[in-house]
XYZ file of C-alpha atoms in Angstrom:
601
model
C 0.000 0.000 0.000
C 1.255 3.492 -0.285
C 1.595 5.752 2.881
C 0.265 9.229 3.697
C 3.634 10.365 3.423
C 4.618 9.246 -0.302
C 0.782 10.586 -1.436
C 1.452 14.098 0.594
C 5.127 14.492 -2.003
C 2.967 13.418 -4.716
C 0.208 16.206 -4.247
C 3.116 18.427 -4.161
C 4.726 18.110 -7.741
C 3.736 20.149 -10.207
C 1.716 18.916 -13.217
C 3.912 19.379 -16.445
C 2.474 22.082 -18.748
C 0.643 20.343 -21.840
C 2.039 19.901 -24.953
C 1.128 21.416 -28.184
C -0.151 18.391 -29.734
C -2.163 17.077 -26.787
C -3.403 20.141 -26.341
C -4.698 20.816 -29.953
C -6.251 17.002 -30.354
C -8.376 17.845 -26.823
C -9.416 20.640 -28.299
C -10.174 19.151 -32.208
C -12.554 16.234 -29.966
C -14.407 19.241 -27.978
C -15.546 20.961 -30.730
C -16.539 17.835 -32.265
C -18.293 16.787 -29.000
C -20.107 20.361 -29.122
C -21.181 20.139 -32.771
C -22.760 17.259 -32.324
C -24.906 18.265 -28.994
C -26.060 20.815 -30.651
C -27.460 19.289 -33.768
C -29.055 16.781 -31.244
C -32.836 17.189 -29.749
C -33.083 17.171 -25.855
C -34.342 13.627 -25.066
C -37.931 14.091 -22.989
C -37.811 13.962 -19.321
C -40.611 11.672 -17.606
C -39.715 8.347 -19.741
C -37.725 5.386 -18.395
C -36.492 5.689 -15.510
C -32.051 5.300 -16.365
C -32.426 5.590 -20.248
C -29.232 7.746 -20.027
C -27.310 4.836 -18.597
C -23.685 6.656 -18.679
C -25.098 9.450 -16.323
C -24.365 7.699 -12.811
C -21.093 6.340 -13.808
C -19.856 9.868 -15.053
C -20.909 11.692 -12.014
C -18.694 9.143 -10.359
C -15.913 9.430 -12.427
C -16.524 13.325 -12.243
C -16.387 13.407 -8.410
C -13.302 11.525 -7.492
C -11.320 13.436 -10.256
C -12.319 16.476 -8.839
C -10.013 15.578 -5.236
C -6.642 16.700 -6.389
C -5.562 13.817 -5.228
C -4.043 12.205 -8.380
C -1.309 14.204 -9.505
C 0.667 11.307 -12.177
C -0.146 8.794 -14.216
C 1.100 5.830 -12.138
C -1.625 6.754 -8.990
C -4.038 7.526 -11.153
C -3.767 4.495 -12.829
C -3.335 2.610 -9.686
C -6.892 3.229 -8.156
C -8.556 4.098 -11.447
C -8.988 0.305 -12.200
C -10.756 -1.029 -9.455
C -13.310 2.227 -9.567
C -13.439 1.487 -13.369
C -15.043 -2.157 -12.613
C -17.217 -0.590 -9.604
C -18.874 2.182 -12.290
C -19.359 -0.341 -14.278
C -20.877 -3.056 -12.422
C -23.195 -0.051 -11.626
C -23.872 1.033 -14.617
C -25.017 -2.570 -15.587
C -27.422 -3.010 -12.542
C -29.249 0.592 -13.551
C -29.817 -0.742 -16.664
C -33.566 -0.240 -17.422
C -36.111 -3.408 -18.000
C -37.910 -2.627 -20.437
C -41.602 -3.784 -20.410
C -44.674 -3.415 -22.129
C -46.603 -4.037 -18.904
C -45.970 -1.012 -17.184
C -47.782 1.575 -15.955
C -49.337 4.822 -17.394
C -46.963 5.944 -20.143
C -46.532 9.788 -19.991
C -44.795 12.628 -22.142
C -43.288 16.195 -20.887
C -41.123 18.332 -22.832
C -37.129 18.099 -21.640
C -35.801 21.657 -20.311
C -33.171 23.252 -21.973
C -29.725 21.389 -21.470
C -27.278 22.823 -19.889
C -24.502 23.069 -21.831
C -21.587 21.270 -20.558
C -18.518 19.139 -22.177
C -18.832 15.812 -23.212
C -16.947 13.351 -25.279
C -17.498 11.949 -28.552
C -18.471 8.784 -26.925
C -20.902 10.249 -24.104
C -22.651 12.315 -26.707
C -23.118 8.930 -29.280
C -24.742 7.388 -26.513
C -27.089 9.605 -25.547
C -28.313 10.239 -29.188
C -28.487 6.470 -28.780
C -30.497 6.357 -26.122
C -32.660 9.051 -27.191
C -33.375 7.299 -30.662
C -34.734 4.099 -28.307
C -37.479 6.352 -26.518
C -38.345 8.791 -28.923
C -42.264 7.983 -29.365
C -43.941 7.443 -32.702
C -46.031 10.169 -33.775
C -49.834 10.099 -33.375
C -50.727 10.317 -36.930
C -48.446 7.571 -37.120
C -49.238 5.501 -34.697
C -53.377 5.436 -34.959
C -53.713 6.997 -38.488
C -52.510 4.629 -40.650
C -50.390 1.436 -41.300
C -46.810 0.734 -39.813
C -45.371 -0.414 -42.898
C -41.743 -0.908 -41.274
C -41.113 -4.381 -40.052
C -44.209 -6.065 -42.221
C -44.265 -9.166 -43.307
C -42.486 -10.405 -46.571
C -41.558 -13.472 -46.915
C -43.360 -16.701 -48.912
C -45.055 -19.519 -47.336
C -42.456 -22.492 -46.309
C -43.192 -24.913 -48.610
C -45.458 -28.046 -47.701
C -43.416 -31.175 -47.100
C -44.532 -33.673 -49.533
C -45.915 -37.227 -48.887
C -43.934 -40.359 -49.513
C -44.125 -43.886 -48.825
C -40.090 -44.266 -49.126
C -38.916 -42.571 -46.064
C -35.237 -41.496 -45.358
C -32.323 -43.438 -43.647
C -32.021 -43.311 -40.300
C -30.029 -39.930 -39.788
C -31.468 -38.474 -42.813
C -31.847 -34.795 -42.382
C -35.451 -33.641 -42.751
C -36.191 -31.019 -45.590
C -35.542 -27.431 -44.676
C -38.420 -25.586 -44.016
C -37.691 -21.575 -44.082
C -39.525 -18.819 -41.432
C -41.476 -16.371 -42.348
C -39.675 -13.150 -42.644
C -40.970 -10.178 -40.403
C -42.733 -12.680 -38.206
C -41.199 -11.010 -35.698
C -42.156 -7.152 -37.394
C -41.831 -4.413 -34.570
C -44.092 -1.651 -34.988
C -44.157 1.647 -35.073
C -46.567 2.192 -32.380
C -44.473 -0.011 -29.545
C -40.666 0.563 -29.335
C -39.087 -3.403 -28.331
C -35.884 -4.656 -27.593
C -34.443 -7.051 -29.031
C -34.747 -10.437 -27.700
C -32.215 -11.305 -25.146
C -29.641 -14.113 -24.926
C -30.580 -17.175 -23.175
C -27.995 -16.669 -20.165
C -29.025 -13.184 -19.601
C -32.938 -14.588 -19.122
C -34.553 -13.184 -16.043
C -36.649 -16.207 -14.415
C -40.159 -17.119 -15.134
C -42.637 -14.404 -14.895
C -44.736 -14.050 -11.833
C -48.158 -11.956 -12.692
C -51.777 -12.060 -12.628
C -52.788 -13.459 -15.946
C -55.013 -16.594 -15.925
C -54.018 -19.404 -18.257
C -55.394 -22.608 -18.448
C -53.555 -25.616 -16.636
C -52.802 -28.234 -19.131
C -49.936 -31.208 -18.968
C -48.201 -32.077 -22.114
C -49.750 -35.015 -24.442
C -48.260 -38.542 -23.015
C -46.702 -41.084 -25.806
C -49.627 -43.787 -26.369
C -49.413 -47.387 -27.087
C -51.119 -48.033 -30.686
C -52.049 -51.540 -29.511
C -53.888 -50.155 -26.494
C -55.017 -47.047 -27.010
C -55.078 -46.863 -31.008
C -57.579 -43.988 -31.872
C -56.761 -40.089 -31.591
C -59.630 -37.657 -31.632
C -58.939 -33.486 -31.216
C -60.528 -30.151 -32.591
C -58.930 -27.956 -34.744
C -57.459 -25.015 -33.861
C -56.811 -21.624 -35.325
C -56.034 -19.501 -32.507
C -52.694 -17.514 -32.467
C -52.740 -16.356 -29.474
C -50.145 -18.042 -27.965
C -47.181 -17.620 -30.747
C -47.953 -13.632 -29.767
C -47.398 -13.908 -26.011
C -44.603 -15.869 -25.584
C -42.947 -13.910 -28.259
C -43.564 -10.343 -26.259
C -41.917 -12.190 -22.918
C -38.833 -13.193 -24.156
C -38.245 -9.955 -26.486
C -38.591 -8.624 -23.045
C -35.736 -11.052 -21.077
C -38.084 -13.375 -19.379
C -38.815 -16.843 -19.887
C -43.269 -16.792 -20.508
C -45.253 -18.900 -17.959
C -45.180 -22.920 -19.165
C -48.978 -22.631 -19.981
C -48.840 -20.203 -22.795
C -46.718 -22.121 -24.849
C -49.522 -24.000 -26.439
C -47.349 -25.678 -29.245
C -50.136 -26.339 -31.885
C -50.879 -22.433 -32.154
C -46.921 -21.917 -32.204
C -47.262 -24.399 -35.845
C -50.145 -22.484 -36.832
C -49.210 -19.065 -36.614
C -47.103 -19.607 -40.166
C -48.939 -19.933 -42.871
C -48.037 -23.182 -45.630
C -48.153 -23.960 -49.260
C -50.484 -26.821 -48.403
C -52.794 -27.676 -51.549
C -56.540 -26.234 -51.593
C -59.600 -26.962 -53.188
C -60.136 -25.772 -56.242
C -63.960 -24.868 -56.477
C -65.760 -23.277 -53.036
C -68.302 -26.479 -53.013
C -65.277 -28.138 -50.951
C -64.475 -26.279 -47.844
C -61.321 -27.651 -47.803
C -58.459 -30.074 -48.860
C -56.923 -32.505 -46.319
C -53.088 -33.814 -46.448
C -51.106 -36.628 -44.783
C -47.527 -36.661 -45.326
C -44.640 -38.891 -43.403
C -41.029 -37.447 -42.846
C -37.891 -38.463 -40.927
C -37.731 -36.920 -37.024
C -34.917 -34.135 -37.067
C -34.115 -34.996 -33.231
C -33.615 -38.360 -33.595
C -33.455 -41.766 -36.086
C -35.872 -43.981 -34.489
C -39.600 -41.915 -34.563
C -41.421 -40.354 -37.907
C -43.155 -36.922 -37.911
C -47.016 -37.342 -39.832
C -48.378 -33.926 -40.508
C -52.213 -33.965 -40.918
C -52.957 -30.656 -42.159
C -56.598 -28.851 -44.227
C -56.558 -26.206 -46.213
C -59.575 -23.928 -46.654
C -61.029 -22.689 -50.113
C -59.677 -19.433 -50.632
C -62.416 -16.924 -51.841
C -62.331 -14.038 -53.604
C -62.895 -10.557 -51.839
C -65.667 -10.152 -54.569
C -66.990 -13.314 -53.396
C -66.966 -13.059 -49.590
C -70.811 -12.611 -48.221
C -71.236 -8.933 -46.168
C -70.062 -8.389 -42.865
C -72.002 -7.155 -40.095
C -69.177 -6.260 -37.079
C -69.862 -5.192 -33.411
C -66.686 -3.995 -32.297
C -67.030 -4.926 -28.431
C -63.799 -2.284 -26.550
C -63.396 -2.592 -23.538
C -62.448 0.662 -21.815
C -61.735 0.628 -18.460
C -59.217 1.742 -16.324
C -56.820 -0.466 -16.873
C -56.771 0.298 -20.992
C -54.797 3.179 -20.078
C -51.968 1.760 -21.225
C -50.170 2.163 -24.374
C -49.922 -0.944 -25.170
C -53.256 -1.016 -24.287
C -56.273 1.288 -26.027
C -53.924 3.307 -28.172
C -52.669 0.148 -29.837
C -56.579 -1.163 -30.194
C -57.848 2.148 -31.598
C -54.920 1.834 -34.536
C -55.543 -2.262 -34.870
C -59.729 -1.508 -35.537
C -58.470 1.171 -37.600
C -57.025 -0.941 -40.048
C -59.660 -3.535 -40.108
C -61.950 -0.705 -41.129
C -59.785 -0.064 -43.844
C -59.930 -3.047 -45.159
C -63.656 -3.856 -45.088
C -65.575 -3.198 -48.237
C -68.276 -0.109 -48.518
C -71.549 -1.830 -47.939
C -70.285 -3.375 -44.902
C -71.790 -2.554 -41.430
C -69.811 -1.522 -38.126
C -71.193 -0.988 -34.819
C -69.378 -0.166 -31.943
C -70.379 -0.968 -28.002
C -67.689 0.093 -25.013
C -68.001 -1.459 -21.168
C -66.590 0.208 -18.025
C -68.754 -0.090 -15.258
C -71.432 0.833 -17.478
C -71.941 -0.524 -21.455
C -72.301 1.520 -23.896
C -73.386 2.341 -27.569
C -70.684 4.797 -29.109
C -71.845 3.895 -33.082
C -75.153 2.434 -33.624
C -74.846 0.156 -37.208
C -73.252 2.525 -39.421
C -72.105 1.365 -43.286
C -68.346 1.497 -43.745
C -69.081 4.015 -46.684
C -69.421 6.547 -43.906
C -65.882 5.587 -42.974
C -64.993 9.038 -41.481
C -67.750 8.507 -38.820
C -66.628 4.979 -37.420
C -63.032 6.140 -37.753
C -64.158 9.416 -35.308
C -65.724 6.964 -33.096
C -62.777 5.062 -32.945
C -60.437 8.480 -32.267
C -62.878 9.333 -29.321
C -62.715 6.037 -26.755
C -61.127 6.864 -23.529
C -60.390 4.676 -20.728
C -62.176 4.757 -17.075
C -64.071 2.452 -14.920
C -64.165 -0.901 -13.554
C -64.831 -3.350 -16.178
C -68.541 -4.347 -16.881
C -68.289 -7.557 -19.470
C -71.663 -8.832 -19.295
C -73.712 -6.513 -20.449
C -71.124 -5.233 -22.997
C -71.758 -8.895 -24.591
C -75.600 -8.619 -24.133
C -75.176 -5.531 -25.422
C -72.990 -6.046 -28.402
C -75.072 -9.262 -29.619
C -78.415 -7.020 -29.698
C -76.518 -4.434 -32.146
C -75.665 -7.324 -34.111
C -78.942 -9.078 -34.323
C -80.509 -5.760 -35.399
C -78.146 -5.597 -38.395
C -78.423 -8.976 -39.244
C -76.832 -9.797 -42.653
C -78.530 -13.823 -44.091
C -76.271 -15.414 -45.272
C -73.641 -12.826 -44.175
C -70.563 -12.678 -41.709
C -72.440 -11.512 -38.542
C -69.619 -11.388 -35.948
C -68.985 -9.529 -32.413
C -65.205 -8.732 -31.933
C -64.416 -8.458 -28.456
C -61.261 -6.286 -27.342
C -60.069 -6.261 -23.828
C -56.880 -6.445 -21.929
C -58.447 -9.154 -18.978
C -60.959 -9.912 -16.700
C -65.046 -9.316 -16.656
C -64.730 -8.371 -12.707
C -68.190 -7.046 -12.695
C -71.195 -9.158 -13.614
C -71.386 -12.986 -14.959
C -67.438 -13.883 -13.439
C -68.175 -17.122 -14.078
C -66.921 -18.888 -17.628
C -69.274 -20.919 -17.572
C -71.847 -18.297 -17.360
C -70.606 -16.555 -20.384
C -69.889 -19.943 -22.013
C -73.828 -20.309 -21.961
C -74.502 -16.739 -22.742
C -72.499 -17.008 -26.151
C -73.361 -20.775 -26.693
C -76.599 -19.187 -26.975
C -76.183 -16.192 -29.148
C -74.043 -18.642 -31.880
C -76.842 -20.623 -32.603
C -78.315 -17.600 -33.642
C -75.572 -16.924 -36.279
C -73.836 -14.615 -34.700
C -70.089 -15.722 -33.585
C -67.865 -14.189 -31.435
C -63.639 -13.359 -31.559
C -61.910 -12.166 -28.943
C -58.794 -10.208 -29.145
C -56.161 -9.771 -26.063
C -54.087 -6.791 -25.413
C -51.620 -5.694 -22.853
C -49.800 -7.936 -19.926
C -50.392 -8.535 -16.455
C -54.635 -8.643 -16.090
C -54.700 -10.988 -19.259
C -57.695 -13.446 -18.723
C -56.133 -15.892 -21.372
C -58.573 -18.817 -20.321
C -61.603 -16.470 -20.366
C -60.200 -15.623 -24.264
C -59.909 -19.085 -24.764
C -63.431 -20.401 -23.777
C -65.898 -18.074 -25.187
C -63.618 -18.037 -28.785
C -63.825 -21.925 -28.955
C -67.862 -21.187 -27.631
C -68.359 -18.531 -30.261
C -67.018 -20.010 -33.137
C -64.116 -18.128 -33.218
C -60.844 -17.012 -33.051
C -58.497 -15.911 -30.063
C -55.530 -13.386 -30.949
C -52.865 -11.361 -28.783
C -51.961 -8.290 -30.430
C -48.524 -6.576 -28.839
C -47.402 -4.668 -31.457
C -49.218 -3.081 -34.902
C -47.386 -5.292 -37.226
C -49.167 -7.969 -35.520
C -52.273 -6.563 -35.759
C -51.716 -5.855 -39.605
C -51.671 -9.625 -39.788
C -54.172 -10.508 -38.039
C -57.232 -7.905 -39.132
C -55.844 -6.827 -42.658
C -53.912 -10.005 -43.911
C -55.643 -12.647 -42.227
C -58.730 -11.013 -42.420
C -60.609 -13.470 -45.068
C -59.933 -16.110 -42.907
C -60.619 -14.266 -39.465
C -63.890 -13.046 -40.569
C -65.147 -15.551 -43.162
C -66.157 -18.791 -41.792
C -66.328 -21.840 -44.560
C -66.649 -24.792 -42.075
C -67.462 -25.315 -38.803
C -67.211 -27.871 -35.830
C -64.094 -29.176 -37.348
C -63.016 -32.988 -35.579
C -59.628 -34.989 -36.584
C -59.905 -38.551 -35.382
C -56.740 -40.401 -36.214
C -56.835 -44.118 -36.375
C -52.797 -46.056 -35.536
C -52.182 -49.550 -37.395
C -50.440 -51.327 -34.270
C -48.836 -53.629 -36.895
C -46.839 -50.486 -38.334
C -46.866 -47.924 -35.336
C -45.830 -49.146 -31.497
C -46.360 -45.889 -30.007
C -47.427 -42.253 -30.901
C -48.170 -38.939 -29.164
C -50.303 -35.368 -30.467
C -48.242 -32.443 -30.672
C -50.264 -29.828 -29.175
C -53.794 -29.722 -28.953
C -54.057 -30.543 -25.656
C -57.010 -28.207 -24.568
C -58.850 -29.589 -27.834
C -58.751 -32.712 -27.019
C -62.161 -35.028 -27.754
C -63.239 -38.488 -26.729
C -63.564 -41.013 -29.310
C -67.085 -41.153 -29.259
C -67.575 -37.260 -29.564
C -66.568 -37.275 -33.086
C -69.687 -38.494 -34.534
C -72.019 -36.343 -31.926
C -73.026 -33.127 -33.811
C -73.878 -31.824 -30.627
C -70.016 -31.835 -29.203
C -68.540 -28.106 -30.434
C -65.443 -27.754 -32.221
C -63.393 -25.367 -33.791
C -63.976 -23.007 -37.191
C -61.741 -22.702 -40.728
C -62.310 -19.592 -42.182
C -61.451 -18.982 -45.895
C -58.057 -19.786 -47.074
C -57.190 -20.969 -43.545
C -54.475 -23.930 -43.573
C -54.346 -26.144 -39.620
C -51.742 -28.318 -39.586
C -51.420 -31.080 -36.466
C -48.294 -33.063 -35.804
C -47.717 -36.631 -34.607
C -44.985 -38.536 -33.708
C -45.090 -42.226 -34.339
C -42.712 -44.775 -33.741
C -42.902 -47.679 -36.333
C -42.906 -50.915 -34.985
C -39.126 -52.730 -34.297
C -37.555 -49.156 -35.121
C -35.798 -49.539 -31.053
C -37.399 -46.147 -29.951
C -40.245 -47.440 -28.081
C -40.625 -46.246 -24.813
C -43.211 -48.557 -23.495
C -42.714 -52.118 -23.213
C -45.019 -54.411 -24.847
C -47.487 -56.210 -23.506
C -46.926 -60.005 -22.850
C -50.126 -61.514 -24.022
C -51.154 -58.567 -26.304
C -52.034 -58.560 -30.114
C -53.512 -56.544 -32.577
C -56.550 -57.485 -34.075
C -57.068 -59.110 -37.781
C -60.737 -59.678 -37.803
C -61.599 -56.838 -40.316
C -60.350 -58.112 -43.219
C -56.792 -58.042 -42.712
C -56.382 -54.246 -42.679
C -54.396 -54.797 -39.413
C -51.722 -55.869 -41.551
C -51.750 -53.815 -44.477
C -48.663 -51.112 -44.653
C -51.007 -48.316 -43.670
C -49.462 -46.545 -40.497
C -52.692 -44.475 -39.789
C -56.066 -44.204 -41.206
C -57.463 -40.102 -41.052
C -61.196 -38.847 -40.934
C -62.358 -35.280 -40.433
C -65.520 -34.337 -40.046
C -66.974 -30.782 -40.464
C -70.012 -28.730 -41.066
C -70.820 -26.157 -43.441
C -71.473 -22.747 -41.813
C -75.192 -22.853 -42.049
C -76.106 -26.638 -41.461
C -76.208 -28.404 -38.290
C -75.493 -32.062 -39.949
C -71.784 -33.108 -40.208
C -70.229 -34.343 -43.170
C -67.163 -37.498 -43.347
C -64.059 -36.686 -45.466
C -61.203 -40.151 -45.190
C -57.706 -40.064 -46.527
């Protein structure tokens, strides 16, 4: 260590004057520090708390520089290290988290700086930093689309079916992602998604999911039959995407893996004339993960129709406006997403608009989207307050709809709400009945989610598979884009419903298989052929795909031993023994029939 008495004869030599040189480059990097401050805008005070994340560290720096205690290089350098690693450690743990799940977002104009000297580096990072917060404008943001960060990439290709499978070790075809699946948006500002080491743990908050354990591997010889609904929701793809752009790992029971699949959209084949809803394909690949099990993709594809062709559409837009909307992730984001769908719906079209807080409300009795100005105004003037009053929002919503009944039409309430119906029917089975109800009528129901922490994801889930329709999270407006402009056919337009997969395993070909997903659609055997049993919807050009994993017989990757005095059965004409590893049936009805019709591949 060094004594008082060596520091005391070094805060006694005089610094040496500055050289020429030194003293002409300090100056050359000031003005170049001041140039650019000045052609830089103030960043607004009142945003994230640390954005400016070299502020503490400097002021530290600043202060112990400002002792005159260092008077050479060798001292300085001495004790400059270990407060080096201190700043920084520092500076890391003010880092901000950023999360869409805040609280009230709010905007006041910066003072004027004061001016001061900075580096080159200091000033690059707060222009930095600024550019990260800096808030999209309003026209922006609700008046039209956020091109930036769309979508443009093709469909993956289908895999295609073959009866000669692959080697053991094979590699599987490539499949490629969508690009701009990911698409930020101009309304929301996200980071990027964070290494897996620098995850925070699982999220703890007050969202209600629905419990569900993981499909077990079945025994074809005991349990040979599979039977599941359809799904279409997206929901989930959405949410777990949002928690780990923002560094945590999402809660186990969103990750429901079939609406993960379905998210992407594939070049499966569809049918060619609108008298067939849809076209089903079985295909049989190699497992990429290991050399003993086979993937079989059972997938539909919906007729496509025309815009010119798709019936009228008679929308309730169902907002939710309470309290808890005031978020900007919240409403703000909602008013731009129904802003778009308007766009995109055709003139002689009819919108109506209903709000809940505490009290429901009718903001736009039916009103045809040729008077798009006046839905868009109704749109612009929705503010949050309240508690949250769901029941008669829905009661509500459904009589708007039933006055402006289209036959034959798309008549559809689209509920938007960040969470829970705390006031009223709080019971899902209440509303379960309530909407059951109302869909027999004709009129289905969609719900869309928005925001984090008060997300009632099970509540979404039941009355969308009860209303015959979809459940979406929106986080950002790219992903609204795709859901209510280019998904919008398919969202809206209903070709089949009460879709059922029932999946028959040849024991003499498959020992063992498990369902990918699906496992809050699963079906007993039996329901498949009961018409009364609900199941999900395919709107138009829609494409479900479900994945199995089967494990041929004598391929060594069985994972349940067989039974000793077990055998499959060859009493129906030998099929037992064919080469088939699965016989398919779906069953479906069209939109306005309550009868079912077979399809078999």
């Amino acid at each position: 260590m060094v004594d008082d008495n060596e520091l005391n004869r070094l805060r006694n030599i005089a610094a040496p004057p500055p050289g020429a040189d030194a003293k002409a480059r300090a100056v050359e990097a000031a003005m170049r520090a001041y140039d650019l401050d000045e052609k830089t805008s103030p960043a607004a005070q009142g945003t994230a708390k640390g954005v400016r994340l070299t502020e503490r560290a400097q002021k530290l720096w600043s202060e112990i520089m400002q002792k005159k205690l260092f008077a050479t290089p060798a001292i300085a350098g001495l004790v400059a290290l270990p407060i080096a690693g201190y700043a920084t450690i520092y500076m890391l743990q003010e880092q901000p988290f950023l999360s869409g799940g805040g609280g009230k977002i709010t905007e006041t104009l910066a003072d004027k700086p004061v001016a001061r000297k900075k580096t080159n580096a200091d000033a690059e990072a707060r222009v930095a930093a600024e550019a990260l917060v800096a808030p999209a404008s309003p026209q922006s943001a609700a008046g039209g689309l956020a091109r930036q960060g769309a979508p443009t990439g093709n469909a993956p290709p289908a895999p295609v079916a073959s009866g000669d499978f692959a080697q053991d070790g094979a590699s599987a075809p490539s499949v490629k992602g969508m690009a701009g699946t990911t698409a930020e948006s101009k309304l929301m500002v996200q980071p990027p998604a964070m290494a897996a080491d620098q995850m925070l743990p699982q999220e703890q908050n007050r969202d209600r999911l629905e419990d569900f354990k993981s499909n077990p591997v079945r025994a074809a010889l005991e349990d040979p039959v599979s039977t599941f609904s359809i799904d279409v929701d997206t929901a989930s793809y959405s949410f777990v995407r949002r928690s780990l752009r923002e560094g945590a790992l999402p809660q186990a029971d969103t990750v429901r893996v079939e609406e993960m699949i379905n998210y992407f959209p594939y070049d499966w084949k569809g049918p060619d004339v609108a008298s067939t809803p849809f076209n089903s394909t079985v295909s049989v690949m190699p497992t990429p993960w290991n050399g003993h099990s086979r993937l079989m993709h059972v997938a539909i594809k919906g007729f496509d129709a025309k815009p010119a062709e798709q019936p009228k559409a008679n929308l309730v837009f169902l907002i939710d406006v309470s309290g808890s909307m005031n978020e900007q992730d919240k409403l703000p984001l909602l008013q731009s997403a129904f802003r778009l769908l308007v766009n995109k719906l055709k003139l002689d079209d009819t919108v109506s608009i209903v709000t809940y807080a505490g009290d429901a409300g009718t903001v736009l009795e039916p009103t045809k989207v040729s008077e798009k100005d006046k839905i868009l105004n109704a749109i612009d003037t929705l503010t949050p307050g309240g508690s949250t009053a769901g029941e008669a929002g829905i009661k509500e919503a459904y009589r708007l709809a039933q006055k402006s009944f289209v036959e034959d039409g798309i008549n559809r309430v689209m509920l938007a709400t960040d969470g829970d119906f705390n006031v009223g029917q709080t019971d899902d089975d209440d509303l379960k009945r309530l909407i059951e109800k109302e869909r027999k009528t004709g009129v289905f129901l969609s719900v869309f989610g928005f925001g984090r922490g008060n997300l009632n994801d099970q509540m979404m889930q039941t009355i969308a598979q009860n209303g015959n329709g979809t459940a979406a999270y929106i986080d950002t407006l790219a992903e609204a884009e795709k859901v209510l402009v280019e998904d919008a056919s398919s969202t809206l337009f209903t070709i089949a419903k009460d879709v059922k997969i029932q999946v028959e395993f040849n024991p003499q070909k498959v020992s063992e298989y498990r369902l990918i997903g699906y496992e809050t659609r699963a079906l007993n055997r039996e329901d498949f052929n009961n018409d009364r049993v609900d199941a999900g919807e395919i709107g138009s050009g829609h494409s479900v795909t479900a994945i199995y994993e089967i494990t041929p017989k004598d391929s060594g990757g069985e994972q349940i031993d067989p039974l000793r005095y077990g055998q499959a059965a060859v009493n129906n004409g030998g099929v037992a023994n064919s080469d088939e590893y699965a016989f398919v049936k779906i069953r479906y009805k069209l939109p306005n029939e309550d009868a079912s019709k077979l399809i078999t591949t």
